Structures are given as structure tokens and as C-alpha cells.
PDB file of N, CA and C in Angstrom:
ATOM      1  N   UNK A   1     -27.686   4.089  -4.456  1.00 53.00           N
ATOM      2  CA  UNK A   1     -26.968   4.601  -5.755  1.00 53.00           C
ATOM      3  C   UNK A   1     -26.328   3.614  -6.436  1.00 53.00           C
ATOM      4  N   UNK A   2     -26.033   2.456  -5.857  1.00 61.00           N
ATOM      5  CA  UNK A   2     -25.186   1.359  -6.604  1.00 61.00           C
ATOM      6  C   UNK A   2     -26.282   0.670  -7.345  1.00 61.00           C
ATOM      7  N   UNK A   3     -27.523   0.344  -6.687  1.00 68.00           N
ATOM      8  CA  UNK A   3     -28.500  -0.282  -7.388  1.00 68.00           C
ATOM      9  C   UNK A   3     -29.013   0.202  -8.713  1.00 68.00           C
ATOM     10  N   UNK A   4     -29.315   1.361  -8.930  1.00 65.00           N
ATOM     11  CA  UNK A   4     -29.775   2.069 -10.082  1.00 65.00           C
ATOM     12  C   UNK A   4     -28.472   1.984 -11.122  1.00 65.00           C
ATOM     13  N   UNK A   5     -27.270   2.199 -10.625  1.00 61.00           N
ATOM     14  CA  UNK A   5     -26.126   2.067 -11.489  1.00 61.00           C
ATOM     15  C   UNK A   5     -25.990   0.428 -11.989  1.00 61.00           C
ATOM     16  N   UNK A   6     -26.165  -0.405 -11.088  1.00 66.00           N
ATOM     17  CA  UNK A   6     -26.147  -1.855 -11.566  1.00 66.00           C
ATOM     18  C   UNK A   6     -27.193  -2.368 -12.606  1.00 66.00           C
ATOM     19  N   UNK A   7     -28.490  -1.777 -12.343  1.00 69.00           N
ATOM     20  CA  UNK A   7     -29.617  -2.105 -12.945  1.00 69.00           C
ATOM     21  C   UNK A   7     -29.545  -1.371 -14.375  1.00 69.00           C
ATOM     22  N   UNK A   8     -28.892  -0.193 -14.514  1.00 63.00           N
ATOM     23  CA  UNK A   8     -28.851   0.558 -15.899  1.00 63.00           C
ATOM     24  C   UNK A   8     -27.792   0.062 -16.704  1.00 63.00           C
ATOM     25  N   UNK A   9     -26.839  -0.849 -16.068  1.00 64.00           N
ATOM     26  CA  UNK A   9     -25.603  -1.355 -16.663  1.00 64.00           C
ATOM     27  C   UNK A   9     -24.685  -0.418 -17.100  1.00 64.00           C
ATOM     28  N   UNK A  10     -24.801   0.937 -16.609  1.00 59.00           N
ATOM     29  CA  UNK A  10     -23.845   1.954 -17.064  1.00 59.00           C
ATOM     30  C   UNK A  10     -22.400   1.767 -16.218  1.00 59.00           C
ATOM     31  N   UNK A  11     -22.683   0.942 -15.376  1.00 58.00           N
ATOM     32  CA  UNK A  11     -21.364   0.780 -14.402  1.00 58.00           C
ATOM     33  C   UNK A  11     -20.277  -0.101 -15.158  1.00 58.00           C
ATOM     34  N   UNK A  12     -20.693  -0.917 -16.232  1.00 61.00           N
ATOM     35  CA  UNK A  12     -19.961  -1.673 -16.971  1.00 61.00           C
ATOM     36  C   UNK A  12     -18.957  -0.889 -17.702  1.00 61.00           C
ATOM     37  N   UNK A  13     -19.324   0.235 -18.296  1.00 61.00           N
ATOM     38  CA  UNK A  13     -18.439   0.848 -19.081  1.00 61.00           C
ATOM     39  C   UNK A  13     -17.469   1.844 -18.150  1.00 61.00           C
ATOM     40  N   UNK A  14     -17.772   1.945 -16.892  1.00 65.00           N
ATOM     41  CA  UNK A  14     -17.035   2.877 -16.048  1.00 65.00           C
ATOM     42  C   UNK A  14     -15.805   2.070 -15.420  1.00 65.00           C
ATOM     43  N   UNK A  15     -15.638   0.774 -15.483  1.00 66.00           N
ATOM     44  CA  UNK A  15     -14.593  -0.049 -14.773  1.00 66.00           C
ATOM     45  C   UNK A  15     -13.240   0.661 -15.088  1.00 66.00           C
ATOM     46  N   UNK A  16     -12.979   0.965 -16.086  1.00 66.00           N
ATOM     47  CA  UNK A  16     -11.649   1.422 -16.399  1.00 66.00           C
ATOM     48  C   UNK A  16     -11.204   2.705 -15.524  1.00 66.00           C
ATOM     49  N   UNK A  17     -12.224   3.507 -15.165  1.00 71.00           N
ATOM     50  CA  UNK A  17     -11.878   4.741 -14.471  1.00 71.00           C
ATOM     51  C   UNK A  17     -11.399   4.406 -13.204  1.00 71.00           C
ATOM     52  N   UNK A  18     -11.728   3.319 -12.519  1.00 72.00           N
ATOM     53  CA  UNK A  18     -11.423   2.985 -11.228  1.00 72.00           C
ATOM     54  C   UNK A  18      -9.945   2.858 -11.178  1.00 72.00           C
ATOM     55  N   UNK A  19      -9.406   2.258 -12.189  1.00 72.00           N
ATOM     56  CA  UNK A  19      -7.822   2.118 -12.183  1.00 72.00           C
ATOM     57  C   UNK A  19      -6.919   3.357 -12.496  1.00 72.00           C
ATOM     58  N   UNK A  20      -7.454   4.659 -13.154  1.00 76.00           N
ATOM     59  CA  UNK A  20      -6.839   5.597 -13.396  1.00 76.00           C
ATOM     60  C   UNK A  20      -5.857   6.310 -12.413  1.00 76.00           C
ATOM     61  N   UNK A  21      -6.299   6.326 -11.138  1.00 81.00           N
ATOM     62  CA  UNK A  21      -5.295   7.078 -10.188  1.00 81.00           C
ATOM     63  C   UNK A  21      -4.058   6.165  -9.964  1.00 81.00           C
ATOM     64  N   UNK A  22      -4.165   4.883 -10.359  1.00 84.00           N
ATOM     65  CA  UNK A  22      -2.858   4.013  -9.990  1.00 84.00           C
ATOM     66  C   UNK A  22      -1.913   3.921 -11.305  1.00 84.00           C
ATOM     67  N   UNK A  23      -2.380   4.584 -12.449  1.00 83.00           N
ATOM     68  CA  UNK A  23      -1.550   4.479 -13.589  1.00 83.00           C
ATOM     69  C   UNK A  23      -0.131   5.237 -13.407  1.00 83.00           C
ATOM     70  N   UNK A  24      -0.119   6.390 -12.936  1.00 87.00           N
ATOM     71  CA  UNK A  24       1.240   7.076 -12.659  1.00 87.00           C
ATOM     72  C   UNK A  24       2.212   6.240 -11.844  1.00 87.00           C
ATOM     73  N   UNK A  25       1.493   5.378 -10.777  1.00 89.00           N
ATOM     74  CA  UNK A  25       2.197   4.780  -9.740  1.00 89.00           C
ATOM     75  C   UNK A  25       2.835   3.383 -10.524  1.00 89.00           C
ATOM     76  N   UNK A  26       2.054   2.794 -11.176  1.00 84.00           N
ATOM     77  CA  UNK A  26       2.471   1.679 -12.044  1.00 84.00           C
ATOM     78  C   UNK A  26       3.584   1.986 -13.028  1.00 84.00           C
ATOM     79  N   UNK A  27       3.499   3.248 -13.765  1.00 84.00           N
ATOM     80  CA  UNK A  27       4.522   3.610 -14.586  1.00 84.00           C
ATOM     81  C   UNK A  27       5.813   3.701 -13.794  1.00 84.00           C
ATOM     82  N   UNK A  28       5.791   4.450 -12.511  1.00 88.00           N
ATOM     83  CA  UNK A  28       7.089   4.524 -11.748  1.00 88.00           C
ATOM     84  C   UNK A  28       7.661   3.311 -11.401  1.00 88.00           C
ATOM     85  N   UNK A  29       6.829   2.364 -11.029  1.00 87.00           N
ATOM     86  CA  UNK A  29       7.083   1.191 -10.434  1.00 87.00           C
ATOM     87  C   UNK A  29       7.759   0.371 -11.634  1.00 87.00           C
ATOM     88  N   UNK A  30       7.294   0.327 -12.789  1.00 84.00           N
ATOM     89  CA  UNK A  30       7.931  -0.492 -13.828  1.00 84.00           C
ATOM     90  C   UNK A  30       9.274   0.246 -14.392  1.00 84.00           C
ATOM     91  N   UNK A  31       9.536   1.523 -13.973  1.00 85.00           N
ATOM     92  CA  UNK A  31      10.718   2.109 -14.371  1.00 85.00           C
ATOM     93  C   UNK A  31      11.863   1.529 -13.431  1.00 85.00           C
ATOM     94  N   UNK A  32      11.621   1.251 -12.272  1.00 89.00           N
ATOM     95  CA  UNK A  32      12.342   0.653 -11.382  1.00 89.00           C
ATOM     96  C   UNK A  32      12.885  -0.828 -11.621  1.00 89.00           C
ATOM     97  N   UNK A  33      12.177  -1.521 -12.473  1.00 86.00           N
ATOM     98  CA  UNK A  33      12.397  -2.943 -12.780  1.00 86.00           C
ATOM     99  C   UNK A  33      13.627  -2.908 -13.609  1.00 86.00           C
ATOM    100  N   UNK A  34      14.382  -4.354 -13.500  1.00 90.00           N
ATOM    101  CA  UNK A  34      15.504  -4.224 -14.327  1.00 90.00           C
ATOM    102  C   UNK A  34      15.222  -4.333 -15.834  1.00 90.00           C
ATOM    103  N   UNK A  35      16.103  -3.919 -16.670  1.00 87.00           N
ATOM    104  CA  UNK A  35      15.616  -3.770 -18.319  1.00 87.00           C
ATOM    105  C   UNK A  35      15.225  -5.235 -18.729  1.00 87.00           C
ATOM    106  N   UNK A  36      15.700  -6.245 -18.235  1.00 89.00           N
ATOM    107  CA  UNK A  36      15.313  -7.609 -18.870  1.00 89.00           C
ATOM    108  C   UNK A  36      13.923  -7.894 -18.672  1.00 89.00           C
ATOM    109  N   UNK A  37      13.598  -7.548 -17.273  1.00 90.00           N
ATOM    110  CA  UNK A  37      12.091  -7.796 -16.780  1.00 90.00           C
ATOM    111  C   UNK A  37      11.038  -7.020 -17.497  1.00 90.00           C
ATOM    112  N   UNK A  38      11.606  -5.749 -17.831  1.00 88.00           N
ATOM    113  CA  UNK A  38      10.600  -4.886 -18.558  1.00 88.00           C
ATOM    114  C   UNK A  38      10.401  -5.372 -19.904  1.00 88.00           C
ATOM    115  N   UNK A  39      11.495  -5.902 -20.574  1.00 90.00           N
ATOM    116  CA  UNK A  39      11.287  -6.486 -22.018  1.00 90.00           C
ATOM    117  C   UNK A  39      10.407  -7.731 -22.006  1.00 90.00           C
ATOM    118  N   UNK A  40      10.491  -8.600 -20.940  1.00 92.00           N
ATOM    119  CA  UNK A  40       9.930  -9.737 -20.839  1.00 92.00           C
ATOM    120  C   UNK A  40       8.410  -9.418 -20.434  1.00 92.00           C
ATOM    121  N   UNK A  41       8.146  -8.472 -19.610  1.00 88.00           N
ATOM    122  CA  UNK A  41       6.907  -8.082 -19.253  1.00 88.00           C
ATOM    123  C   UNK A  41       6.041  -7.360 -20.442  1.00 88.00           C
ATOM    124  N   UNK A  42       6.634  -6.774 -21.268  1.00 89.00           N
ATOM    125  CA  UNK A  42       6.053  -6.102 -22.419  1.00 89.00           C
ATOM    126  C   UNK A  42       5.711  -7.398 -23.386  1.00 89.00           C
ATOM    127  N   UNK A  43       6.511  -8.439 -23.645  1.00 92.00           N
ATOM    128  CA  UNK A  43       6.265  -9.313 -24.344  1.00 92.00           C
ATOM    129  C   UNK A  43       4.934 -10.201 -23.955  1.00 92.00           C
ATOM    130  N   UNK A  44       4.940 -10.357 -22.619  1.00 92.00           N
ATOM    131  CA  UNK A  44       3.744 -11.125 -22.003  1.00 92.00           C
ATOM    132  C   UNK A  44       2.699 -10.219 -22.064  1.00 92.00           C
ATOM    133  N   UNK A  45       2.578  -9.014 -21.918  1.00 90.00           N
ATOM    134  CA  UNK A  45       1.491  -8.295 -22.138  1.00 90.00           C
ATOM    135  C   UNK A  45       0.822  -8.106 -23.509  1.00 90.00           C
ATOM    136  N   UNK A  46       1.756  -7.929 -24.423  1.00 92.00           N
ATOM    137  CA  UNK A  46       1.151  -7.945 -25.811  1.00 92.00           C
ATOM    138  C   UNK A  46       0.713  -9.295 -26.269  1.00 92.00           C
ATOM    139  N   UNK A  47       1.154 -10.496 -25.784  1.00 94.00           N
ATOM    140  CA  UNK A  47       0.877 -11.689 -26.154  1.00 94.00           C
ATOM    141  C   UNK A  47      -0.499 -11.832 -25.487  1.00 94.00           C
ATOM    142  N   UNK A  48      -0.798 -11.752 -24.149  1.00 93.00           N
ATOM    143  CA  UNK A  48      -2.012 -11.622 -23.515  1.00 93.00           C
ATOM    144  C   UNK A  48      -3.100 -10.964 -24.295  1.00 93.00           C
ATOM    145  N   UNK A  49      -2.805  -9.754 -24.549  1.00 89.00           N
ATOM    146  CA  UNK A  49      -3.826  -8.813 -25.299  1.00 89.00           C
ATOM    147  C   UNK A  49      -4.038  -9.494 -26.594  1.00 89.00           C
ATOM    148  N   UNK A  50      -3.169  -9.957 -27.469  1.00 91.00           N
ATOM    149  CA  UNK A  50      -3.546 -10.526 -28.608  1.00 91.00           C
ATOM    150  C   UNK A  50      -4.353 -12.039 -28.370  1.00 91.00           C
ATOM    151  N   UNK A  51      -4.098 -12.705 -27.348  1.00 91.00           N
ATOM    152  CA  UNK A  51      -4.960 -13.879 -27.004  1.00 91.00           C
ATOM    153  C   UNK A  51      -6.355 -13.504 -26.477  1.00 91.00           C
ATOM    154  N   UNK A  52      -6.443 -12.499 -25.767  1.00 88.00           N
ATOM    155  CA  UNK A  52      -7.878 -12.106 -25.342  1.00 88.00           C
ATOM    156  C   UNK A  52      -8.538 -11.495 -26.491  1.00 88.00           C
ATOM    157  N   UNK A  53      -7.966 -10.585 -27.170  1.00 86.00           N
ATOM    158  CA  UNK A  53      -8.687 -10.102 -28.332  1.00 86.00           C
ATOM    159  C   UNK A  53      -9.084 -11.154 -29.473  1.00 86.00           C
ATOM    160  N   UNK A  54      -8.161 -12.249 -29.644  1.00 87.00           N
ATOM    161  CA  UNK A  54      -8.768 -13.248 -30.420  1.00 87.00           C
ATOM    162  C   UNK A  54      -9.777 -14.175 -30.000  1.00 87.00           C
ATOM    163  N   UNK A  55      -9.836 -14.473 -28.772  1.00 88.00           N
ATOM    164  CA  UNK A  55     -10.704 -15.485 -28.074  1.00 88.00           C
ATOM    165  C   UNK A  55     -12.009 -14.946 -27.574  1.00 88.00           C
ATOM    166  N   UNK A  56     -11.890 -13.680 -27.120  1.00 84.00           N
ATOM    167  CA  UNK A  56     -13.071 -12.942 -26.733  1.00 84.00           C
ATOM    168  C   UNK A  56     -13.832 -12.023 -27.547  1.00 84.00           C
ATOM    169  N   UNK A  57     -15.179 -12.257 -27.535  1.00 74.00           N
ATOM    170  CA  UNK A  57     -15.820 -11.361 -28.459  1.00 74.00           C
ATOM    171  C   UNK A  57     -16.440 -10.345 -27.597  1.00 74.00           C
ATOM    172  N   UNK A  58     -16.102  -8.994 -27.512  1.00 68.00           N
ATOM    173  CA  UNK A  58     -16.838  -8.154 -26.555  1.00 68.00           C
ATOM    174  C   UNK A  58     -17.791  -7.050 -27.470  1.00 68.00           C
ATOM    175  N   UNK A  59     -18.955  -6.983 -26.855  1.00 69.00           N
ATOM    176  CA  UNK A  59     -19.901  -6.210 -27.648  1.00 69.00           C
ATOM    177  C   UNK A  59     -20.029  -4.752 -27.156  1.00 69.00           C
ATOM    178  N   UNK A  60     -18.700  -4.010 -27.296  1.00 64.00           N
ATOM    179  CA  UNK A  60     -18.755  -2.564 -26.900  1.00 64.00           C
ATOM    180  C   UNK A  60     -18.980  -1.984 -28.166  1.00 64.00           C
TER     181      UNK A  60
END
């Protein structure tokens, strides 16, 4: 089953779904962090997203 999925390249678009069950747990975990760390984490994530979007050209 993995070989046809890899050959059809349909598995590339499905990578995000692997992480969906973990999203609620990540939200709960970040809620337990101190306020200062949450703010810094948001700044780091937004900065990283802007850099990735600027430097990488995805053909989705």
C-alpha cells in the first residue's frame, strides 16, 4: 500500500493530517507555559513562517 502511494505522489499532500491528532495536546501544553514564553514562541513562529515563505518556493 505504501509503494503505490509513494509512486502516485499523493502522500505528499497528506503529511499535515499525520499531525492533526496532536494539535489539541499542543494547545493544552502551550496553555501551561508562562506568559513570557508564549509571547516569545509566537514571535519565533511568525518570524520562521515569514522566512520560510520568503525563501522557499512551493508548487502547491
